[in-house]
XYZ file of N, CA, C and O in Angstrom:
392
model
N 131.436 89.030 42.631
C 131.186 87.791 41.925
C 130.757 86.732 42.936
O 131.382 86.452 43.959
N 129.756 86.247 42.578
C 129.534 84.547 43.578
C 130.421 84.150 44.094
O 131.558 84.468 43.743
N 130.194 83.397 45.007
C 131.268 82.960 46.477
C 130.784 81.095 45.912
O 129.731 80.472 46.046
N 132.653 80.562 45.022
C 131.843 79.506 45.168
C 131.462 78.242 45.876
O 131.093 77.151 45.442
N 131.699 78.803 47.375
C 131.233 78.025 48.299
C 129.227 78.052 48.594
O 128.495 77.267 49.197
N 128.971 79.205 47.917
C 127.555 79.568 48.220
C 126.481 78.549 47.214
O 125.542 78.790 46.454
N 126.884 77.844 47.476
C 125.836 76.852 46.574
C 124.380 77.245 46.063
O 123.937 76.742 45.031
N 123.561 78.271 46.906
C 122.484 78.715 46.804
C 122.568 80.005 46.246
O 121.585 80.728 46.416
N 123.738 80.551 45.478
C 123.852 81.901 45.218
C 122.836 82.241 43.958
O 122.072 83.206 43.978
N 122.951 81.206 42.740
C 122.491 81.554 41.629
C 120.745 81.090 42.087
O 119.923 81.768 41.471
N 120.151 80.083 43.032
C 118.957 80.194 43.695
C 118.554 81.430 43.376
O 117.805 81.925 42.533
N 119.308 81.852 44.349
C 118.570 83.031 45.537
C 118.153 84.414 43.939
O 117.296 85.297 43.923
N 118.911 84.127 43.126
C 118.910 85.136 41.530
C 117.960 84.370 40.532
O 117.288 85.042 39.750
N 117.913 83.611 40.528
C 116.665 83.123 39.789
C 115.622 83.864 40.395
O 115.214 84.883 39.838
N 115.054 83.409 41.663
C 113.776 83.826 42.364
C 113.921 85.054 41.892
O 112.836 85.120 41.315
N 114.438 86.113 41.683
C 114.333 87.288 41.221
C 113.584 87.447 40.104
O 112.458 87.867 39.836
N 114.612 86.951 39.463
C 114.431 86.977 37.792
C 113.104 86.493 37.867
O 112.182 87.115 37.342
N 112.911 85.290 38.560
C 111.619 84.594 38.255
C 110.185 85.941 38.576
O 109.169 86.134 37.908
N 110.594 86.539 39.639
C 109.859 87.667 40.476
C 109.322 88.320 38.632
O 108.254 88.119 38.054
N 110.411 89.021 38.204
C 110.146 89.870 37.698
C 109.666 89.724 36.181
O 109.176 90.654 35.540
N 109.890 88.316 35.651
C 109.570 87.610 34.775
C 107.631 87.176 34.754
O 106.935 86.929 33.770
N 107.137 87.235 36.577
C 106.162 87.266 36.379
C 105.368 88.891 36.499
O 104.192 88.951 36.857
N 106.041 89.963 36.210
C 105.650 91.364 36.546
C 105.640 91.444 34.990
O 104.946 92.204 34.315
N 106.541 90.517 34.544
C 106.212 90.988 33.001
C 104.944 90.663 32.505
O 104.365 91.262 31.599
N 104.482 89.577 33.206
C 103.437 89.164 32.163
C 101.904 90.069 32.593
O 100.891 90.041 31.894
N 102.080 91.020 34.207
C 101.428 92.135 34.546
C 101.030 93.178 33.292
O 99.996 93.660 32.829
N 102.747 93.251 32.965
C 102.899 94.997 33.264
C 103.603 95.018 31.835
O 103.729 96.030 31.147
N 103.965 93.964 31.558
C 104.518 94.061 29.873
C 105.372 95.145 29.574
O 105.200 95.274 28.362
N 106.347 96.176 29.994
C 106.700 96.528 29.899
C 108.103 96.165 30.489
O 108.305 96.251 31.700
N 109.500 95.574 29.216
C 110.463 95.483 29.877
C 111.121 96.937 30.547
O 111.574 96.896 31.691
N 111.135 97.838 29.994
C 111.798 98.708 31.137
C 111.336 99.242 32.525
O 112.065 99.808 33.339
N 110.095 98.990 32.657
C 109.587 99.650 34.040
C 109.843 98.387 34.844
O 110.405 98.579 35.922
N 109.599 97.383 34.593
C 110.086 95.945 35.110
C 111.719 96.086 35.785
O 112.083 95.969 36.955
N 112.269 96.293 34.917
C 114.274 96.396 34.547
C 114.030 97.143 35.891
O 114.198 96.553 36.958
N 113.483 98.928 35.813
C 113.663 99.767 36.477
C 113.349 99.346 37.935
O 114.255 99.394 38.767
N 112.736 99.143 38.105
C 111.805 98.699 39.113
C 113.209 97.294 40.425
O 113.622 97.614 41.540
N 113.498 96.075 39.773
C 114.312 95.664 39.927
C 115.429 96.315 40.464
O 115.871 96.113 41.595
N 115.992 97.291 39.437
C 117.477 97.604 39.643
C 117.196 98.859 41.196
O 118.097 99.252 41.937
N 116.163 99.118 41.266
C 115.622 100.388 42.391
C 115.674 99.279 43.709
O 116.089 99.553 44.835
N 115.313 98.385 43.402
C 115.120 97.126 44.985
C 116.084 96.842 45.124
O 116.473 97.029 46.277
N 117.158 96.205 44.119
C 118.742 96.183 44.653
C 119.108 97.284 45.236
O 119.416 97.303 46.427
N 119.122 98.452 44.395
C 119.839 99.519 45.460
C 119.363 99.812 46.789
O 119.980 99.859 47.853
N 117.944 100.033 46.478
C 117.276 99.976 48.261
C 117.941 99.027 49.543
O 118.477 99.435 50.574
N 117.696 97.562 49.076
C 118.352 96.789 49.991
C 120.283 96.343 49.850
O 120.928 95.535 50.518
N 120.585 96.955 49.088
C 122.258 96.886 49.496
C 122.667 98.287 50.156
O 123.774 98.525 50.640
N 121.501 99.240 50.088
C 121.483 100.516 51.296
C 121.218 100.133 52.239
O 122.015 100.547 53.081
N 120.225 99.297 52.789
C 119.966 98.705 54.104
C 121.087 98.161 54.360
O 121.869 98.800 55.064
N 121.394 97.116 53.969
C 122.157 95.963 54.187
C 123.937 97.034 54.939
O 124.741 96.954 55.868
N 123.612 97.989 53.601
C 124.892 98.897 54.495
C 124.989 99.330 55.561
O 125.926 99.235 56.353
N 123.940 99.882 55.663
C 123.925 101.005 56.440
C 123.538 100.233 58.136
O 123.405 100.919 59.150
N 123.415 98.731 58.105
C 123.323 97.694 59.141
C 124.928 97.593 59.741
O 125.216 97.052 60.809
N 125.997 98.302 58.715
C 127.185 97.957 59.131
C 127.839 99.235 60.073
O 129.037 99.138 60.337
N 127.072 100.459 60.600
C 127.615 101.370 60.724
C 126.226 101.897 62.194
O 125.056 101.593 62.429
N 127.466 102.970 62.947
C 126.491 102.933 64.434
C 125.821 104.186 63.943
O 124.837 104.314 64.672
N 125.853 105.225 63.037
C 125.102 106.463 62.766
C 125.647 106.763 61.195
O 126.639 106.471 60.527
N 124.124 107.686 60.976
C 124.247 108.577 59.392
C 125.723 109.392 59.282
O 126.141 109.538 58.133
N 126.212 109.713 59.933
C 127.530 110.299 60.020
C 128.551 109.760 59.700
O 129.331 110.374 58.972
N 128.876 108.360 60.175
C 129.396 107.250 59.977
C 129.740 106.545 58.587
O 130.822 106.131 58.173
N 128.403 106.539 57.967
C 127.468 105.780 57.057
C 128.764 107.042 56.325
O 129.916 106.846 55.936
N 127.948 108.280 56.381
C 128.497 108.929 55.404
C 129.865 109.440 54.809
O 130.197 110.038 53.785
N 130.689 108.787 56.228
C 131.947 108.968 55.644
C 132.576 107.768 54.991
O 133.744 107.821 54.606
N 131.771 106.584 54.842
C 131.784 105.726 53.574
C 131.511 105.553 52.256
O 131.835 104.730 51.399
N 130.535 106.961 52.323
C 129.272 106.531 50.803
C 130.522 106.490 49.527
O 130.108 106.038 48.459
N 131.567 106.795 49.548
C 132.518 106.517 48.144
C 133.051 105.373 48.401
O 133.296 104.431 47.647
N 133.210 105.499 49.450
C 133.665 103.540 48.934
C 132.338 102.874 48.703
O 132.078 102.569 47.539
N 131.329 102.564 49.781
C 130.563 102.090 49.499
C 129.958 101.910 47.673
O 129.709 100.890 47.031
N 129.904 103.018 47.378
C 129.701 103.397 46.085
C 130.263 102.991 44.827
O 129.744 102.708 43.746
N 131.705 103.040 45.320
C 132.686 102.417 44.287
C 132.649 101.044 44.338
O 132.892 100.461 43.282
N 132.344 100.231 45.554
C 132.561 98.788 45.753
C 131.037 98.607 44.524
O 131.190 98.293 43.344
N 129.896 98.844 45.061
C 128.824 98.188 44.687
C 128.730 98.713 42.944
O 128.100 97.913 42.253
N 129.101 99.543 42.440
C 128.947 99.981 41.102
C 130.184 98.948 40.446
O 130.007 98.298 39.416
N 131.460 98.930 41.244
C 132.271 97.937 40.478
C 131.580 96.701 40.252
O 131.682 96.098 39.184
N 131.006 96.370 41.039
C 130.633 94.630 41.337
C 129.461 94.711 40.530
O 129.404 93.737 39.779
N 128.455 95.538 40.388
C 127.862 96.042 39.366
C 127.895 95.956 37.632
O 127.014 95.389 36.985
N 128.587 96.348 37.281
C 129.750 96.223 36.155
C 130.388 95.365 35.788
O 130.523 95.090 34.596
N 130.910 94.765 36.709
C 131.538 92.762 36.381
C 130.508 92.110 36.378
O 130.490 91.303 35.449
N 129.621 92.096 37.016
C 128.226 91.291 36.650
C 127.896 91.242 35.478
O 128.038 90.385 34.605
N 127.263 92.605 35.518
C 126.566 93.133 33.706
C 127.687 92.826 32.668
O 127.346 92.265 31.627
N 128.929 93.130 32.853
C 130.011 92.486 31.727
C 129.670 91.208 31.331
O 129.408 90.872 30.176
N 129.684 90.144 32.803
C 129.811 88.975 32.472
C 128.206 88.510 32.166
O 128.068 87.304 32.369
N 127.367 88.966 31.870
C 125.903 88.392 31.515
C 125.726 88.914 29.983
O 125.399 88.117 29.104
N 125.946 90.219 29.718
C 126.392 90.778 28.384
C 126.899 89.562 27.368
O 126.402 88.996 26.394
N 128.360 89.438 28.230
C 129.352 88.637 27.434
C 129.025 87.448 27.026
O 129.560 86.888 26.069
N 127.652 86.726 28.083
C 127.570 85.505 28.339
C 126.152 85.537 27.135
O 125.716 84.591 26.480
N 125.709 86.877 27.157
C 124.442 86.918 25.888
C 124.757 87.034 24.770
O 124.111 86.620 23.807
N 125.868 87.656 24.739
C 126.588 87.539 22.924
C 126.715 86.808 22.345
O 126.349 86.629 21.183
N 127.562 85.882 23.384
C 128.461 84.544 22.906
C 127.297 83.319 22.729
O 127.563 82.319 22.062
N 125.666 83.537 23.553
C 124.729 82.794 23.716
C 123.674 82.915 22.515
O 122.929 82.012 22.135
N 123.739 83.902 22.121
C 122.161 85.046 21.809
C 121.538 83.889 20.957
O 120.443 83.678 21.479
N 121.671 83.213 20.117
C 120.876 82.463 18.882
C 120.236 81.284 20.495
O 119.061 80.921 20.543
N 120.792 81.069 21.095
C 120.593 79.846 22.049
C 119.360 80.442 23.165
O 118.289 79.899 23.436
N 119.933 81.772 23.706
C 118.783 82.360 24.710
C 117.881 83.225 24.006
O 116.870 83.481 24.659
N 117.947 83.794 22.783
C 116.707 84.635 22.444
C 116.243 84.037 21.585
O 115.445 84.679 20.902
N 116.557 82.126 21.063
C 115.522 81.241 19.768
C 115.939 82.649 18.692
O 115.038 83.415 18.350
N 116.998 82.811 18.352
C 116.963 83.889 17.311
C 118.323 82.662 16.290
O 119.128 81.850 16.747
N 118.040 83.046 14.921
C 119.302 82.289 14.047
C 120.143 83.646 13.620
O 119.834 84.826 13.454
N 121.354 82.887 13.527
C 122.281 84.156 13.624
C 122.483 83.917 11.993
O 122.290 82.840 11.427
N 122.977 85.336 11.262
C 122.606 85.951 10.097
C 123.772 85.324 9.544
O 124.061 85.492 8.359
């Protein structure tokens, strides 16, 4: 979850969104968009790991934690954006609720 000393956290997630918000208007396709996204997070929180460790050997006697940390944090995210679209949806998708 955000650090809320990081003042620039939800920044730095817009520019994303914003990234991929303009791939939509490319490529029009929300799932290759989605896909595409969720493939660059994993790429660079593999880097970002694997910056913490002196060899692949190393690396690899982490990959379950590693794994478990980033899929949890994963999951509380998506909970809390889910939760935050339910409770939102008539407000963020201009939709009237039935």
């Amino acid at each position: 979850m955000p650090d809320n000393s990081d003042k620039s956290f939800y920044d730095r997630a817009d520019a994303h969104i914003n990234l991929s918000n303009e791939q939509l208007r490319e490529f029009e396709n929300l799932g290759k968009v989605s896909a595409s996204m969720m493939f660059g997070t994993t790429r660079f929180n593999a880097w970002v790991s694997a910056r913490g460790f002196k060899s692949g050997a190393e690396m690899a006697q982490a990959r379950e934690e590693m794994l478990n940390y980033f899929c949890e944090q994963y999951r509380m995210m998506l909970e809390d954006n889910l939760d935050d679209h339910i409770n939102n949806f008539s407000k963020y998708m201009n939709a009237t609720s039935a």
